[in-house]
GROMACS .gro file of C-alpha atoms in nm:
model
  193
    1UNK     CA    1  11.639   9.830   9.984
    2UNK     CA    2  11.514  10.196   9.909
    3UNK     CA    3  11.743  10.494   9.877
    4UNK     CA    4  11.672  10.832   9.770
    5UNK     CA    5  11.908  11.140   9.810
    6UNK     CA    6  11.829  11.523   9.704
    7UNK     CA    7  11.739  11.422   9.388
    8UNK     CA    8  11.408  11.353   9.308
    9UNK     CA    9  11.480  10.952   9.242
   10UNK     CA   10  11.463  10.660   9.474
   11UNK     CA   11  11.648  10.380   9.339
   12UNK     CA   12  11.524  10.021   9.481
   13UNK     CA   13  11.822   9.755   9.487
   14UNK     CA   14  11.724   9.397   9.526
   15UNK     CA   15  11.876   9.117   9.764
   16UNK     CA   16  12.180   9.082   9.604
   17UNK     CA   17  12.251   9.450   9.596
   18UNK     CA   18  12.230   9.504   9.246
   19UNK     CA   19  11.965   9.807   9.118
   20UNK     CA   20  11.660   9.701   9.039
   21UNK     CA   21  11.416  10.003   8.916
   22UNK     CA   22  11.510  10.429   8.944
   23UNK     CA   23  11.168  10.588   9.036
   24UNK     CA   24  11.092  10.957   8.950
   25UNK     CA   25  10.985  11.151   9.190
   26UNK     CA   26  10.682  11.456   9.144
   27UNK     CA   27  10.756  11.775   9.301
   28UNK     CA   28  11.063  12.024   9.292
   29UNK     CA   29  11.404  11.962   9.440
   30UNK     CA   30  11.520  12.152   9.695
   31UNK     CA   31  11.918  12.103   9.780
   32UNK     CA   32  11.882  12.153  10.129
   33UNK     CA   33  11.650  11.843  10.238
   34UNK     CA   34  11.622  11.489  10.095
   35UNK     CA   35  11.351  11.448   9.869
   36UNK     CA   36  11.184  11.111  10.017
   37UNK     CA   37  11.121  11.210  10.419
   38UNK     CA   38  11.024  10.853  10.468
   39UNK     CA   39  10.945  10.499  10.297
   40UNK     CA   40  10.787  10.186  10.430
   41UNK     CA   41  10.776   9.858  10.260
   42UNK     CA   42  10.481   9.623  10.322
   43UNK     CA   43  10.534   9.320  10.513
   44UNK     CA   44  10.634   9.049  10.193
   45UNK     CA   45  10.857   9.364  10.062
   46UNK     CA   46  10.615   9.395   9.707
   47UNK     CA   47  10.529   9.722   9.786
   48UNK     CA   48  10.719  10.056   9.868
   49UNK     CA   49  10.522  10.353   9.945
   50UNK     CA   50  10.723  10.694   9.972
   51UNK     CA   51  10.652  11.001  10.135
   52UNK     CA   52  10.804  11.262   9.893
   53UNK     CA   53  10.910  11.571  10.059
   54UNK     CA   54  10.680  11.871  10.025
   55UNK     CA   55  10.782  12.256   9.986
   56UNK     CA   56  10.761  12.285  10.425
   57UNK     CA   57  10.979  12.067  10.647
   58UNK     CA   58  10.829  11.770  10.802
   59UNK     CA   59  10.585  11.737  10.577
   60UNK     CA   60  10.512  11.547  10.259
   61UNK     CA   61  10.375  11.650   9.955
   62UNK     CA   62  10.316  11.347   9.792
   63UNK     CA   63  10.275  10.948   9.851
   64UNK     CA   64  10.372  10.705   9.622
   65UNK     CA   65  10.315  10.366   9.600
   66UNK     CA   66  10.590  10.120   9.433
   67UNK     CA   67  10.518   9.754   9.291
   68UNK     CA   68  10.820   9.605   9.287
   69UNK     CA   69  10.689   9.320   9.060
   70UNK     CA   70  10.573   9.538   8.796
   71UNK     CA   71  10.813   9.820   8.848
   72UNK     CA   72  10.542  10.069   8.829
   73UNK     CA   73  10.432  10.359   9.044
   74UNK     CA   74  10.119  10.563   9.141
   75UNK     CA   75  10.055  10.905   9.309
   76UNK     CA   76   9.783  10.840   9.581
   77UNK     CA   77   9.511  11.075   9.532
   78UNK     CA   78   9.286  11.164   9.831
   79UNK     CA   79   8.984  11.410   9.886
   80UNK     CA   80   9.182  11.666  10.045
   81UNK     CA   81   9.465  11.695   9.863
   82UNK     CA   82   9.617  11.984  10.049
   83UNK     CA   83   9.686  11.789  10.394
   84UNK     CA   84  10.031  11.743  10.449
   85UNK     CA   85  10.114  11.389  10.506
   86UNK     CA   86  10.281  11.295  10.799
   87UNK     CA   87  10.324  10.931  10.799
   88UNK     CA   88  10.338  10.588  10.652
   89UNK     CA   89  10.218  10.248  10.756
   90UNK     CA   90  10.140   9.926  10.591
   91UNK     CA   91   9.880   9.681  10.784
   92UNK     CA   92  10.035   9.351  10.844
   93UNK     CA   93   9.888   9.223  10.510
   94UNK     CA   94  10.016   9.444  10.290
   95UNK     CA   95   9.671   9.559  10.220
   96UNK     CA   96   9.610   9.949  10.352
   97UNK     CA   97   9.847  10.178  10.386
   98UNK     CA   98   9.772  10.452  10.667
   99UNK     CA   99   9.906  10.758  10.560
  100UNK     CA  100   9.834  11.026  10.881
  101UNK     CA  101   9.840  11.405  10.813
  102UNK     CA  102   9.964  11.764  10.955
  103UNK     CA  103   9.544  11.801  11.054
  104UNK     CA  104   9.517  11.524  11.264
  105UNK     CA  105   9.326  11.253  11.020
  106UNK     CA  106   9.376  10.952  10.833
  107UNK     CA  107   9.383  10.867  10.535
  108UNK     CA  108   9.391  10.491  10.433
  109UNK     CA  109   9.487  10.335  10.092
  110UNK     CA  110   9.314  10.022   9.985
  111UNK     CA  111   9.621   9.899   9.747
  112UNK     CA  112   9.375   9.633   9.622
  113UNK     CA  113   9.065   9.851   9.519
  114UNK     CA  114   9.296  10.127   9.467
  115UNK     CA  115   9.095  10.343   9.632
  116UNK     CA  116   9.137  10.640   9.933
  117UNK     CA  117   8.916  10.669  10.253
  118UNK     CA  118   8.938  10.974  10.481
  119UNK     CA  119   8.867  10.936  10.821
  120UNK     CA  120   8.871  11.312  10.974
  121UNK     CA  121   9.004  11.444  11.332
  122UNK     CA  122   9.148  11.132  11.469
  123UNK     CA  123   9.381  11.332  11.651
  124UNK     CA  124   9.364  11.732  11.718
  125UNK     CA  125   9.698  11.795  11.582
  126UNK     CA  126   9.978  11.684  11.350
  127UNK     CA  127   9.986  11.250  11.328
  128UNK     CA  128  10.321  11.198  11.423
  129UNK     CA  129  10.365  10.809  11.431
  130UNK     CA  130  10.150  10.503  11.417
  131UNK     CA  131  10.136  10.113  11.390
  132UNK     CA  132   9.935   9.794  11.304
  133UNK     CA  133   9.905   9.519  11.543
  134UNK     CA  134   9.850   9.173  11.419
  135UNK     CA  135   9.506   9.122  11.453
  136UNK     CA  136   9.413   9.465  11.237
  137UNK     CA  137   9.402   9.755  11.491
  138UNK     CA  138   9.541  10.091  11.399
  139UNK     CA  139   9.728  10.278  11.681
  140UNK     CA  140   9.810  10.647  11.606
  141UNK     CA  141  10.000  10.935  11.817
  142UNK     CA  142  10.000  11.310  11.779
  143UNK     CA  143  10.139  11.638  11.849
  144UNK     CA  144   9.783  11.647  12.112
  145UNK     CA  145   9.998  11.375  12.306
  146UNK     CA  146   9.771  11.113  12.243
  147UNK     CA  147   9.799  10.740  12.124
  148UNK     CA  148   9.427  10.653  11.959
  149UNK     CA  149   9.347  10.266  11.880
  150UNK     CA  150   9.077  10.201  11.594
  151UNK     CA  151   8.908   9.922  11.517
  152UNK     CA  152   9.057   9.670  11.252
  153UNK     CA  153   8.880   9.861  10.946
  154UNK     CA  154   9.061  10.157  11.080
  155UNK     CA  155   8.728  10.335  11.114
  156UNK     CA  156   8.622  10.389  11.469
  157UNK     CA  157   8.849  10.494  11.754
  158UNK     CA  158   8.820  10.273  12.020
  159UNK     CA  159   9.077  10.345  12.291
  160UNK     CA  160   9.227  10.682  12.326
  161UNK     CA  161   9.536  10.738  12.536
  162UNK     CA  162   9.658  11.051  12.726
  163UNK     CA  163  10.056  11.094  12.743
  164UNK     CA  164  10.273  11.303  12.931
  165UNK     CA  165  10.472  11.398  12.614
  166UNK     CA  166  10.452  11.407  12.231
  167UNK     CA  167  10.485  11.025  12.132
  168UNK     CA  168  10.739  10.948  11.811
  169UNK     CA  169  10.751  10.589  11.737
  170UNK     CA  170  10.581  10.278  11.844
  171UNK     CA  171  10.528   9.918  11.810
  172UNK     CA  172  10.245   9.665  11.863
  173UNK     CA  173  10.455   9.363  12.066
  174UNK     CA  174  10.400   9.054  11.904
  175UNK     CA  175  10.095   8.805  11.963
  176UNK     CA  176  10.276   8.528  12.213
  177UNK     CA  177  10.195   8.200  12.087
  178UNK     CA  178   9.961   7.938  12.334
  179UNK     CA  179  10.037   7.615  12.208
  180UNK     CA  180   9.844   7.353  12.277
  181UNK     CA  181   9.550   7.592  12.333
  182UNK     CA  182   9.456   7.711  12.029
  183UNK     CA  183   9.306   8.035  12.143
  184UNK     CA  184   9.519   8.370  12.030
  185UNK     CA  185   9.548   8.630  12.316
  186UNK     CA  186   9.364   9.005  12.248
  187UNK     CA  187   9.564   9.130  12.487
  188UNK     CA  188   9.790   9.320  12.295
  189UNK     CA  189  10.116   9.554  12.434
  190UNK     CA  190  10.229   9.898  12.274
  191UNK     CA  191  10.499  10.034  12.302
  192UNK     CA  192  10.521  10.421  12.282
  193UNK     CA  193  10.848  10.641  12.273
   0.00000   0.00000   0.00000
């Protein structure tokens, strides 16, 4: 478990509910918002990334990425540093983190190569939610009330989705199992709010 306050710390407990690491945050505190606007932990729960409030609401300023093995943290560092970050996601793995921004594009973080890759004007205006189904695809919605799909390497946009409203959370249902088949279904459902 992850909790962070005004304070720019985030204190990870473990199972048993006893601390197990205090991370300090970069930025400036500001009493009148929390510092961490969001966190999500990869699927086996060994990493933590953090979106760490920025100076305008609804927006983050930084990501950070927590091993909880090694107790140690990094700043992500992207190619255009001054998007506003918007939201987090992990890929079932626990290998790329999508990160979407106030512009409209993506940003993924291989956690392996440690390395950033933009991928500009997925959507037309602020990324407000997003999700990774089990086989790999990467469904994003925006303030353009839109849900994109791209393709497993998160690159191409393969489906794009018009919506009635501004979309603010969503899941990929899970893959039903065929047994005795042995043949997984493509046919995924989403779920958009």
């Amino acid at each position: 478990m992850a909790v962070a306050g005004i304070k720019l710390r985030m204190y990870v407990f473990d199972r048993k509910g006893e601390l197990w690491d205090e991370i300090h945050l970069p930025g400036k505190e500001n009493v009148n918002r929390p510092s961490v606007m969001s966190v999500a932990w990869d699927a086996r729960s060994q990493k933590l990334a953090a979106l760490v409030a920025g100076p305008k609401a609804g927006m983050g300023d930084a990501v950070i990425v927590y091993h909880v093995r090694n107790r140690e943290s990094i700043k992500i560092e992207h190619a255009h540093d001054k998007q506003d970050v918007t939201h987090l996601c992990w890929d079932p793995p626990g290998h790329v983190l999508a990160a979407g921004t106030v512009k409209g594009n993506l940003l993924l973080f291989d956690a392996r190569a440690g390395k950033t890759r933009s991928v500009l004007k997925v959507h037309d205006k602020k990324i407000t939610c997003g999700a990774w189904s089990d086989d790999g695809r990467l469904a994003m919605g925006g303030e353009d009330m839109s849900v994109t799909i791209s393709t497993a390497d998160g690159g191409e946009t393969s489906t794009r989705l018009m919506l009635k409203g501004y979309p603010l959370e969503m899941q990929f249902a899970p893959e039903p199992r065929r047994e005795g088949l042995g043949v997984a279904s493509r046919a995924n459902l989403i779920s958009v709010n």
